[in-house]
CSV table of C-alpha atoms and ligand atoms in Angstrom, one decimal:
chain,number,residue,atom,x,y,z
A,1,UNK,CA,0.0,0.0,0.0
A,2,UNK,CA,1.6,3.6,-1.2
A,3,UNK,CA,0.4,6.5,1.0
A,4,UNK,CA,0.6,9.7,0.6
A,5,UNK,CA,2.1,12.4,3.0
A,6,UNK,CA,-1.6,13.8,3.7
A,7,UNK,CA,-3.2,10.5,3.9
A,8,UNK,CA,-0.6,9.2,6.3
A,9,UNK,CA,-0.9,12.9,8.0
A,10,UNK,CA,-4.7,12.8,8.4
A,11,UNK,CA,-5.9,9.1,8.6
A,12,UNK,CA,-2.4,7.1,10.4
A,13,UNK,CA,-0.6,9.9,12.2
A,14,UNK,CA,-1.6,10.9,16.3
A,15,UNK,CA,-5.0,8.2,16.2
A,16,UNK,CA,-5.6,8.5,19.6
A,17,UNK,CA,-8.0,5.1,19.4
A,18,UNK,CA,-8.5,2.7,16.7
A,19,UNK,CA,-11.3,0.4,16.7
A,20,UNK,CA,-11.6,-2.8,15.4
A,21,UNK,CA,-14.8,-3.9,14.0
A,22,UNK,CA,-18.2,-1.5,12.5
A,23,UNK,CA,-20.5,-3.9,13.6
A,24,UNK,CA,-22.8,-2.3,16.7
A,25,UNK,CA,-20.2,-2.3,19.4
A,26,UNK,CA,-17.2,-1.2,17.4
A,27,UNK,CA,-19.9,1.8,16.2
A,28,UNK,CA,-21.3,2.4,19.9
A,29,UNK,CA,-17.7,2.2,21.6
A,30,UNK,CA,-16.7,5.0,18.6
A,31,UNK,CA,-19.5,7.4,19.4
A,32,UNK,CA,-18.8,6.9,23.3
A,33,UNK,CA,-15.4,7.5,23.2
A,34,UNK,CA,-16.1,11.0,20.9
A,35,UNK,CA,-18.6,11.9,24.1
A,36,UNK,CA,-15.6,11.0,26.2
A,37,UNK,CA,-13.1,12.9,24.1
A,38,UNK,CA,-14.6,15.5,22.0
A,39,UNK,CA,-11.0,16.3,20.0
A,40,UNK,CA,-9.6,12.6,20.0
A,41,UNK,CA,-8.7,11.1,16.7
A,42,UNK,CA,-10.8,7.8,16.6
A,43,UNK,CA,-10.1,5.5,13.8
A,44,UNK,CA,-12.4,2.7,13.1
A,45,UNK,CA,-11.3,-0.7,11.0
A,46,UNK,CA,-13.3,-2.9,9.1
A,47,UNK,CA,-12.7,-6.0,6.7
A,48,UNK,CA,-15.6,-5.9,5.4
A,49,UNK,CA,-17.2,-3.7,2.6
A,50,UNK,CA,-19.7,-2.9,5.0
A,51,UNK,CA,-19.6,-4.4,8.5
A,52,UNK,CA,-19.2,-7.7,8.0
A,53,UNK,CA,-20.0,-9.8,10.8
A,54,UNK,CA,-23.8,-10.1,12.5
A,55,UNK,CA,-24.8,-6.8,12.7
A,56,UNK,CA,-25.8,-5.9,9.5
A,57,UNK,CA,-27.1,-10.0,9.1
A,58,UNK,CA,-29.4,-10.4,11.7
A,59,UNK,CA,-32.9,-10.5,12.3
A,60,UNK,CA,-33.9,-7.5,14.1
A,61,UNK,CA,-35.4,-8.8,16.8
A,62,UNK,CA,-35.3,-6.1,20.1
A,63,UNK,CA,-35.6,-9.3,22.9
A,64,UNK,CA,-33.7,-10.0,26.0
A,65,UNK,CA,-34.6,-13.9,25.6
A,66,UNK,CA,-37.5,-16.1,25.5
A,67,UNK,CA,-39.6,-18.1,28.1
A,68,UNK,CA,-37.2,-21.7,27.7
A,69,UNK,CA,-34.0,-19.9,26.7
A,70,UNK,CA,-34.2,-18.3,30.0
A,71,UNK,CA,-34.7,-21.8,31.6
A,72,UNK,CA,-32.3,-23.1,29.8
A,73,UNK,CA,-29.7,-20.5,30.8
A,74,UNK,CA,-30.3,-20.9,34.2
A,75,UNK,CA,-28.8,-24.5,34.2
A,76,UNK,CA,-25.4,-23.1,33.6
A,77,UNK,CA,-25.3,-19.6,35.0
A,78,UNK,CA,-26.5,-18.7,38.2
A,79,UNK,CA,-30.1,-17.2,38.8
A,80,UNK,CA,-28.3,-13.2,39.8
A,81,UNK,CA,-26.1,-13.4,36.0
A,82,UNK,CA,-29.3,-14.6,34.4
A,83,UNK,CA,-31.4,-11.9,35.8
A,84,UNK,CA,-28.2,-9.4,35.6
A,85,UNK,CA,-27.8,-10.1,31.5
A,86,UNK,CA,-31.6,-9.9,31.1
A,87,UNK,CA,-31.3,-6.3,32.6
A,88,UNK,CA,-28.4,-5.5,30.4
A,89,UNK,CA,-30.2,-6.5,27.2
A,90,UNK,CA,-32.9,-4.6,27.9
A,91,UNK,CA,-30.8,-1.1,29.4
A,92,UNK,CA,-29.1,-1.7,26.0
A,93,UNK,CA,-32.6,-1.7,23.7
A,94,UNK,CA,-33.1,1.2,25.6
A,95,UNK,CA,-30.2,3.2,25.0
A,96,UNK,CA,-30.3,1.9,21.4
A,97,UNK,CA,-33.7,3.9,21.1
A,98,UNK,CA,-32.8,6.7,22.9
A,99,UNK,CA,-29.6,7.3,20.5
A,100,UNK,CA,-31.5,6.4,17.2
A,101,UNK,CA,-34.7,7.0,17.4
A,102,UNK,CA,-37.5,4.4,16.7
A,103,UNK,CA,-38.6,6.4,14.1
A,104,UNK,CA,-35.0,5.8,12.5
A,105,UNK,CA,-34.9,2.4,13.0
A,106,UNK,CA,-38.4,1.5,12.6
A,107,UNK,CA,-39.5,0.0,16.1
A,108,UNK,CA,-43.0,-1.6,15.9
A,109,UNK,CA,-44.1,-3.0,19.4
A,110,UNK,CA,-45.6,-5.9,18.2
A,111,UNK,CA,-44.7,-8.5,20.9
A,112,UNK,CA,-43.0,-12.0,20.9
A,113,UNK,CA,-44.2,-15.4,20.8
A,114,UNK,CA,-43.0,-18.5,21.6
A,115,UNK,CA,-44.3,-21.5,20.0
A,116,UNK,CA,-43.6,-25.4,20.8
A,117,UNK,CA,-44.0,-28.3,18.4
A,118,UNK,CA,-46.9,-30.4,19.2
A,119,UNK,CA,-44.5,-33.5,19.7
A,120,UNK,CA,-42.5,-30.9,22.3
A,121,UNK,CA,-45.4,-31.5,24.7
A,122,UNK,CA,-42.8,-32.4,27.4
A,123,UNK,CA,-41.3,-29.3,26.5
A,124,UNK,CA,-44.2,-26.9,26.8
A,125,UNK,CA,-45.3,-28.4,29.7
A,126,UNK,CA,-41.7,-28.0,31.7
A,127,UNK,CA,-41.8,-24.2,30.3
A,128,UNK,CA,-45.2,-23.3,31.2
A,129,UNK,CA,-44.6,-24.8,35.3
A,130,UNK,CA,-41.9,-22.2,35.7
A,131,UNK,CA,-43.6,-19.4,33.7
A,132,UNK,CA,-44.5,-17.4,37.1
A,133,UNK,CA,-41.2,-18.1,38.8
A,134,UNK,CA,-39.5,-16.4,35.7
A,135,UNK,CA,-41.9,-13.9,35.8
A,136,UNK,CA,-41.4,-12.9,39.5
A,137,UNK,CA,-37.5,-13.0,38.9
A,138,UNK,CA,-38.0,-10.4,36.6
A,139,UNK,CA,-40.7,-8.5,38.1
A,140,UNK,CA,-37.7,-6.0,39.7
A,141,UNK,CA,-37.0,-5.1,36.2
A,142,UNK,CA,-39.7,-4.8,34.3
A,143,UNK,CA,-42.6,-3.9,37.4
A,144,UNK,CA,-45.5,-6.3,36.0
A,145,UNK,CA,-45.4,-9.9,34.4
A,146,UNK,CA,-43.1,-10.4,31.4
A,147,UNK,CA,-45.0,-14.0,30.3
A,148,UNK,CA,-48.2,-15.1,29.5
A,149,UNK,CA,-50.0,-18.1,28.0
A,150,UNK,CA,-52.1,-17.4,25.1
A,151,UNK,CA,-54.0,-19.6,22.7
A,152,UNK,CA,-52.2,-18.9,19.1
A,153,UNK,CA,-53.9,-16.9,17.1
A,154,UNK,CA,-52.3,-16.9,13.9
A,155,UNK,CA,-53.7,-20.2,12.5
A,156,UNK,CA,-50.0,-22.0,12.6
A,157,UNK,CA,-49.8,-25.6,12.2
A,158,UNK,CA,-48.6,-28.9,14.2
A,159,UNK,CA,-47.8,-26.5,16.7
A,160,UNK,CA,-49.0,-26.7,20.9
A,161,UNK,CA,-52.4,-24.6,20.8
A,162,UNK,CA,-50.6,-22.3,23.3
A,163,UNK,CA,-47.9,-20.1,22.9
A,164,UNK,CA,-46.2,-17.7,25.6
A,165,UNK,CA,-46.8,-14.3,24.5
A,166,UNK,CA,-44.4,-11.4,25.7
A,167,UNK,CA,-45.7,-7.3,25.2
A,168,UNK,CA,-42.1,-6.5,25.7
A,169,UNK,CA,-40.6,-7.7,22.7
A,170,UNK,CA,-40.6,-5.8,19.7
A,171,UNK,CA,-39.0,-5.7,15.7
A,172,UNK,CA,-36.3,-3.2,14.4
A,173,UNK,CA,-35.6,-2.6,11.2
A,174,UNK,CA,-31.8,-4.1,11.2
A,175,UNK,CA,-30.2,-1.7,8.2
A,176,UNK,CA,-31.6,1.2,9.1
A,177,UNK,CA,-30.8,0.6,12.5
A,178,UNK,CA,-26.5,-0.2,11.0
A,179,UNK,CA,-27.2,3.2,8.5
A,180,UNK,CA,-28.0,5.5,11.3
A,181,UNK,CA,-25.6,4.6,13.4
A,182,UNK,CA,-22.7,4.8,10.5
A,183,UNK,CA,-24.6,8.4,10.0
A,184,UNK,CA,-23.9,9.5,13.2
A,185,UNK,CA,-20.3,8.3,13.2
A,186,UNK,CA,-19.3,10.0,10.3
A,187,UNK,CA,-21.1,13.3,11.9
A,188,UNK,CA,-18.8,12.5,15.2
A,189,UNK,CA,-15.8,12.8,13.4
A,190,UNK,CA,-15.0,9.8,13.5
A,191,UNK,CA,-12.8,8.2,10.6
A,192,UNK,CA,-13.7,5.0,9.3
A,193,UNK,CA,-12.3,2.7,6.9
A,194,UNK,CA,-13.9,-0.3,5.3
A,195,UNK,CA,-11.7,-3.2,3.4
A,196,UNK,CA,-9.2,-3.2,6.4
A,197,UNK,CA,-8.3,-6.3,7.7
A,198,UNK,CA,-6.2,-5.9,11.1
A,199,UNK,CA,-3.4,-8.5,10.6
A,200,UNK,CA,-1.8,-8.4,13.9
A,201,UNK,CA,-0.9,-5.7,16.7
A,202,UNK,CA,1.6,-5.3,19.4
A,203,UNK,CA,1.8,-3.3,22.4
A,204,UNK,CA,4.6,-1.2,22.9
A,205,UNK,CA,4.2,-0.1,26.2
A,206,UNK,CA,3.5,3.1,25.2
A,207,UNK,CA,1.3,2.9,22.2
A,208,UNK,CA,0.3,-0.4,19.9
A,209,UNK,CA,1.2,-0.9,16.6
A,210,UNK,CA,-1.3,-1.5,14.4
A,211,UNK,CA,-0.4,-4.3,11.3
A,212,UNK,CA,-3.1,-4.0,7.7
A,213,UNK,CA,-1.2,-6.6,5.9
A,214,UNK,CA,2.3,-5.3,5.3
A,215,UNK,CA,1.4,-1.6,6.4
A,216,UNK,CA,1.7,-0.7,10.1
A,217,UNK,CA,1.2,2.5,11.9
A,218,UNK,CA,0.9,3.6,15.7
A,219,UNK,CA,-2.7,4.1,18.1
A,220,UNK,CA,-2.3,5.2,21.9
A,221,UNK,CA,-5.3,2.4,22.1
A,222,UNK,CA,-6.7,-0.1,20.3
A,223,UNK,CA,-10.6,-1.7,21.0
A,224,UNK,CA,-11.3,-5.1,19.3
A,225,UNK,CA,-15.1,-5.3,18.6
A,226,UNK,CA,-13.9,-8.4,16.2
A,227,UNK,CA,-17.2,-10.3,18.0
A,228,UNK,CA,-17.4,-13.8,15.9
A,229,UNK,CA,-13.8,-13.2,14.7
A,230,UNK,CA,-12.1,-13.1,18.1
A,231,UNK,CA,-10.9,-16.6,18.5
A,232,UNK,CA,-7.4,-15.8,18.4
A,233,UNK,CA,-7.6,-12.8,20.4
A,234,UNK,CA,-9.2,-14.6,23.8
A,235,UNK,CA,-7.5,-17.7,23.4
A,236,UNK,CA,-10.3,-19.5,22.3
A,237,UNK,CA,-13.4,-17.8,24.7
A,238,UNK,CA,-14.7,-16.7,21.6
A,239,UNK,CA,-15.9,-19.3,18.9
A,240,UNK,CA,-17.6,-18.5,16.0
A,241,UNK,CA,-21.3,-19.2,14.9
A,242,UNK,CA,-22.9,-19.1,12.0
A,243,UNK,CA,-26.5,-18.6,11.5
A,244,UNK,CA,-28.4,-18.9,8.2
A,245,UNK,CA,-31.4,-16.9,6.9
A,246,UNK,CA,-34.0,-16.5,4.5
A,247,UNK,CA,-36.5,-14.3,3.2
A,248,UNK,CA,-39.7,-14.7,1.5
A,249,UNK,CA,-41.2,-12.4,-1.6
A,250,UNK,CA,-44.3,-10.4,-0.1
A,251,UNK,CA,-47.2,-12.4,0.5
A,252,UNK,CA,-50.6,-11.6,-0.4
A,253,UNK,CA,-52.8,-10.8,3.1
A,254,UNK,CA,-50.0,-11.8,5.3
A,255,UNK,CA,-51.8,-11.9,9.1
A,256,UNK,CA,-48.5,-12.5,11.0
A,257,UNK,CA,-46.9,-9.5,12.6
A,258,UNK,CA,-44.5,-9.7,15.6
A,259,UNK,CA,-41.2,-12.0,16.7
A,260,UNK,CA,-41.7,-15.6,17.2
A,261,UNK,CA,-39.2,-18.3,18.6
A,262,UNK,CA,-39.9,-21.9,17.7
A,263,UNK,CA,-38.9,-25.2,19.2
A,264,UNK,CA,-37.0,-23.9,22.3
A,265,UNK,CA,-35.0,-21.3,20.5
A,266,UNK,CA,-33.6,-23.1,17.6
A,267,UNK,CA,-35.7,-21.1,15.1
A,268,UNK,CA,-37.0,-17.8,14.8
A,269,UNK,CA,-39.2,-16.0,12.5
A,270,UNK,CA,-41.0,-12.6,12.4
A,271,UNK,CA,-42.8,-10.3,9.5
A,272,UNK,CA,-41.1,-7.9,7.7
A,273,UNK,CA,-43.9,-6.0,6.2
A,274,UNK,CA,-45.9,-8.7,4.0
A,275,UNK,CA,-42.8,-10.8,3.8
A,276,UNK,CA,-41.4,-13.6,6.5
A,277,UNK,CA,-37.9,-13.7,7.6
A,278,UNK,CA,-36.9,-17.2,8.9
A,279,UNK,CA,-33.6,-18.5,10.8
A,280,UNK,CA,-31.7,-21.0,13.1
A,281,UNK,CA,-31.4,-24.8,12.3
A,282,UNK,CA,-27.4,-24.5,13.4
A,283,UNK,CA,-28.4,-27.2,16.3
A,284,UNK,CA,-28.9,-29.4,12.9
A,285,UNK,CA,-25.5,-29.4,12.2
A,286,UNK,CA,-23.4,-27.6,15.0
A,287,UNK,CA,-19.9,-28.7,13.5
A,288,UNK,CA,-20.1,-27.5,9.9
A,289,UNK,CA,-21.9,-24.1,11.2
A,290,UNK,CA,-18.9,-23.5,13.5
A,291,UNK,CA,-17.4,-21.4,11.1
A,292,UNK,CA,-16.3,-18.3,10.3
A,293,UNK,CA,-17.0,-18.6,6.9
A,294,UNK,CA,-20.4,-17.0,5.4
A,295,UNK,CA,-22.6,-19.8,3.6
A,296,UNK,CA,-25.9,-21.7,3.0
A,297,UNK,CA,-25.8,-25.7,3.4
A,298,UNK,CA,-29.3,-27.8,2.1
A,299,UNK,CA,-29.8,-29.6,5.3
A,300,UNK,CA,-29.9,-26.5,7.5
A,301,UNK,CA,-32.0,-24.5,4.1
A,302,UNK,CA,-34.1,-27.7,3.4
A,303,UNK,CA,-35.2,-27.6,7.0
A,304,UNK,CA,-36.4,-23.7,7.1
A,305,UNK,CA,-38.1,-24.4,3.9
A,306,UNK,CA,-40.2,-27.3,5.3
A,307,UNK,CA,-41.0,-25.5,8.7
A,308,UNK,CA,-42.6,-22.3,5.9
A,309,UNK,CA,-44.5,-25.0,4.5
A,310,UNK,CA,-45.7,-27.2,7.3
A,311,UNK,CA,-45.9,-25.1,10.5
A,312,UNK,CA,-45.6,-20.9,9.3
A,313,UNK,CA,-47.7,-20.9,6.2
A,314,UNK,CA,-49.4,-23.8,5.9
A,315,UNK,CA,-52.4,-22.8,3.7
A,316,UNK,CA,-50.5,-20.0,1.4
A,317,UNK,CA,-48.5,-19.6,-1.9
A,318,UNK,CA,-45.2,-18.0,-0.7
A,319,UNK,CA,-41.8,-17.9,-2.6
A,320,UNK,CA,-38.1,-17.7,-1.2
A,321,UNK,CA,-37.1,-13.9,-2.3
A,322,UNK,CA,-33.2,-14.4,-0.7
A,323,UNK,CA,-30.7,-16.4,1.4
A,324,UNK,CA,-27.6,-15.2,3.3
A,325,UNK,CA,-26.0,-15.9,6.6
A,326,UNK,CA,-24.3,-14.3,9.1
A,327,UNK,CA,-21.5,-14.9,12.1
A,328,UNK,CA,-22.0,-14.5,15.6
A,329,UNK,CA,-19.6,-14.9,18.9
A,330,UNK,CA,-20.4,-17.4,21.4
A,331,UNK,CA,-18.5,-19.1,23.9
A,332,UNK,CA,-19.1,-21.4,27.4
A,333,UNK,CA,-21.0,-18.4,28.7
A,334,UNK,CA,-23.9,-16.0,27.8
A,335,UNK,CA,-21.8,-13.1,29.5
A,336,UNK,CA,-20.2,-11.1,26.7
A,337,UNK,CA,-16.2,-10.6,27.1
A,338,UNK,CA,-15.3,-6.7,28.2
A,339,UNK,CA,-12.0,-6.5,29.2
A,340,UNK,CA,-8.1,-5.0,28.9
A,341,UNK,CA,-5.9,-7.6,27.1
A,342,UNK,CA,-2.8,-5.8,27.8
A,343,UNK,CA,-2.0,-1.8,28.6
A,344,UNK,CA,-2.9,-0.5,25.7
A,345,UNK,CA,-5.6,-3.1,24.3
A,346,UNK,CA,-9.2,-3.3,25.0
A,347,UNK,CA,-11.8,-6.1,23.7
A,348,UNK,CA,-16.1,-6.3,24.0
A,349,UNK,CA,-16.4,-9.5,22.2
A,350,UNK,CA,-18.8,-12.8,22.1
A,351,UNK,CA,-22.6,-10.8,22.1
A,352,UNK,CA,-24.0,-14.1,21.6
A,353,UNK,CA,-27.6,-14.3,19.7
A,354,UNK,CA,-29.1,-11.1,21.3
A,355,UNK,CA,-26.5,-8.4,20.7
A,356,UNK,CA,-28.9,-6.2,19.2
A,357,UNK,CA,-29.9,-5.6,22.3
A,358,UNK,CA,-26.5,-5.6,24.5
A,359,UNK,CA,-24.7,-4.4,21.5
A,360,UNK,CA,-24.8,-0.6,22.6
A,361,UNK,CA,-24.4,-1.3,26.3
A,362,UNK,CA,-21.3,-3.4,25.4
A,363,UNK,CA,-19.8,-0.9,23.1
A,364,UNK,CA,-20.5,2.0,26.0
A,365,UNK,CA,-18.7,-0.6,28.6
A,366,UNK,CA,-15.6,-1.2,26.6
A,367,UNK,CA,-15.2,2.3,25.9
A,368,UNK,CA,-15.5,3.5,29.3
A,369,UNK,CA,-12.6,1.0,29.8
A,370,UNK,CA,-10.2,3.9,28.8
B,401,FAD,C1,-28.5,-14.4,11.3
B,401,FAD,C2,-28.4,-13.7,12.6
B,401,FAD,C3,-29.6,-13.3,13.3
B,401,FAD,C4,-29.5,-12.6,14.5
B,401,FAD,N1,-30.7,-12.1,15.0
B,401,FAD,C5,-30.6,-11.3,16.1
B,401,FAD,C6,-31.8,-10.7,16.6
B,401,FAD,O1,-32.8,-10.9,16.0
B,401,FAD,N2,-31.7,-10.0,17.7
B,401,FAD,C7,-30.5,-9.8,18.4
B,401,FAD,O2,-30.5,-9.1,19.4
B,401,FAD,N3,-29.4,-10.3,17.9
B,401,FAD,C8,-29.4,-11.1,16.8
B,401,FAD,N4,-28.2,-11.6,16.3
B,401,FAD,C9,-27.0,-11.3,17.0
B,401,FAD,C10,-26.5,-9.9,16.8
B,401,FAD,O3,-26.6,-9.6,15.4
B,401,FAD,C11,-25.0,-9.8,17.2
B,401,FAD,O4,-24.9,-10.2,18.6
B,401,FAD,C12,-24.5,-8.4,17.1
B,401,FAD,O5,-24.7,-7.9,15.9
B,401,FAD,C13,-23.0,-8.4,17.4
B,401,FAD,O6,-22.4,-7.1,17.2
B,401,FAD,P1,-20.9,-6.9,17.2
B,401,FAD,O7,-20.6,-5.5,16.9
B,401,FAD,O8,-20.3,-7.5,18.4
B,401,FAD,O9,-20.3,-7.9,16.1
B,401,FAD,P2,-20.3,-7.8,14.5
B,401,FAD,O10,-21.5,-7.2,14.0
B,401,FAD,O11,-20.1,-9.2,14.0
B,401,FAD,O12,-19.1,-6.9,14.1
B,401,FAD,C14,-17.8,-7.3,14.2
B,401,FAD,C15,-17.1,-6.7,13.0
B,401,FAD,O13,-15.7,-6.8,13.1
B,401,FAD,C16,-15.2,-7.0,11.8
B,401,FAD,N5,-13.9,-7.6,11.9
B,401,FAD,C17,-13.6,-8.8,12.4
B,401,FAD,N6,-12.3,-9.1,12.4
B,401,FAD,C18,-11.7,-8.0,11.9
B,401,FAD,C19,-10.3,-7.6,11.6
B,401,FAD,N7,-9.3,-8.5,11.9
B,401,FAD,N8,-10.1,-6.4,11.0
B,401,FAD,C20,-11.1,-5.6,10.7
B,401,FAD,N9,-12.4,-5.9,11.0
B,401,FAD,C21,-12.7,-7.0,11.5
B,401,FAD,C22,-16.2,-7.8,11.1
B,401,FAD,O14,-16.1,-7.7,9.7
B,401,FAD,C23,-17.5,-7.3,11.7
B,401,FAD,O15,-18.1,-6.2,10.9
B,401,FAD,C24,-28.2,-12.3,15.1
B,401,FAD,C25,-27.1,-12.7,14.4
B,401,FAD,C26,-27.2,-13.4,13.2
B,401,FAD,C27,-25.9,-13.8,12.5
């Protein structure tokens, strides 16, 4: 890479604090550190030709977890960090609003279901006993009852005839959402720079050195917000996860509106306008979807296909519109990973399935790190 005098002037010389990473925490940690430091240069990095990770992937869901992921998630973490990362996730859709706007990023209040396949009767049955001890749990938090069981309502097949309905839950609209907050970066004055891989670092004591490939220039700090792409960084707490996706065309009188989590968490669905958006399936196949690699594979794609047909839109004509996937960072704990490596070098990794919602509360935390 040939630079010139200016560009190596105005974009490499005196950074005060490069970021790693324009995905919601790199972008939040960017905008808190300008708060912070109001004539700071603050240099954000990213591989990608947009960010390139989970943020600009996902599904837009603004939830803090549903009625059996809660359950489940109190088998390995203790009833105070379950109730503690609840409140996180939902301070962080808060502050997420109060920045953007929900005009900006299209919050509709719709509410979240949670649906159980009828052969999961078991299942439904162990959820539903400890729907009011989750409820009180939370009560601190959220001042009235977070759960309920409803009958379903939107003519869904070979599900249970209840589902666990949550008023708290709502939908975002996940691009404007990554738009306005790359809007308000830019108008922060902070510099960022897309198609920059960080190849390496080393902290000199005094400052790091940064390494893009076989270019390399000096940051008083650096913040990895690398998320799914951290594996290296925290020896291994980190691991990557994909998660695949798929959209259908607009369908014609489309009664579905809200977020939905099916059979315990493993899938989720929600309307976009007259259109669904469908994901999960990764338990199907949890080696080949350890990757950091984006990608579509039949048996995870076959299988959200067949749950349109047979469970989401059983009587209706519908067509696939688009396919990606995206990466996430997950790890032995739901608890993402805030912390100083070394003096100079700062991570907020591993936001898990629900970092829409921590995302800005992380990237806020590992700022105020400095
Ligand atoms: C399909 C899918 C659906 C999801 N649905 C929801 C949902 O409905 N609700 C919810 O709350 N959460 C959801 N999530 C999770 C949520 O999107 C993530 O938790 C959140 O976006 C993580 O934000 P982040 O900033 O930590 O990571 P990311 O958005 O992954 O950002 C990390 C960035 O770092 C960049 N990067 C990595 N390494 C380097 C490097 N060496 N040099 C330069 N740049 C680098 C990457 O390109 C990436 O842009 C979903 C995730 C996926 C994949």
């Amino acid at each position: 890479m040939e630079l010139s005098y200016w560009e190596l002037k105005n974009w490499f010389t005196n950074v005060d604090y490069t970021i790693v990473g324009s995905g919601i925490v790199g972008l939040y940690a960017a905008l808190r550190l300008r708060e912070k430091f109001p004539a700071a240069k603050i240099l954000v990095l990213e591989k990608g030709m947009l960010p390139q990770g989970a943020s600009t992937k996902n599904a837009g869901f603004a939830c803090f977890g549903s009625l059996s992921e809660i359950l489940e998630d109190l088998k390995t973490h203790t009833e105070e960090d379950v109730v503690q990362l609840i409140e996180k996730r939902w301070q962080g859709l808060q502050l997420l609003r109060k920045r953007l706007g929900d005009n900006a990023i299209d919050f509709k209040p719709h509410g979240g279901y949670e649906l159980f396949l009828k052969e999961d009767e078991r299942g439904f049955n162990e959820t539903i006993m400890r729907l009011p001890f989750i409820n009180e749990i939370l009560k601190p938090i959220f001042k009235n009852d977070v759960f309920a069981k409803e009958v379903d309502r939107f003519g869904f097949e070979n599900i249970h005839e209840y589902s666990i309905f949550n008023p708290f839950e709502a939908q975002i609209d996940t691009g404007n959402m990554m738009q306005e907050l790359l809007k308000q970066a830019v108008a922060a004055d902070i510099l960022i720079l897309n198609q920059q891989t960080v190849t390496g670092y080393s902290d000199l004591g005094n400052q790091v050195e940064v390494v893009l490939g076989d270019f390399s220039f000096k940051s008083n700090k650096i913040l990895f917000a690398t998320n799914g792409f951290s594996g290296e960084l925290t020896n291994g707490a980190v691991q990557p996860a994909r998660a695949q996706v798929l959209i259908t065309e607009p369908i014609k009188n489309l009664d579905i509106r809200g977020t939905f989590h099916l059979d315990r968490g493993y899938y989720y669905f929600r309307n976009i306008g007259d259109r669904i958006l469908l994901g999960g399936g990764r338990n199907l196949d949890f080696e080949t979807e350890t990757t950091t690699e984006f990608g579509q594979t039949k048996i995870v794609q076959n299988k959200l296909e067949d749950l349109l047909k047979n469970v989401i839109l059983p009587n209706q004509e519908f067509q696939i519109a688009h396919r990606w996937s995206g990466i996430m960072g997950i790890g032995n704990s739901k608890k993402p990973v805030v912390s100083q490596l070394s003096e100079n070098v700062f991570c907020g990794v591993r936001l898990g399935g629900m970092g829409v919602a921590i995302g800005s509360l992380i990237g806020t935390e590992l700022a105020d790190l400095i």
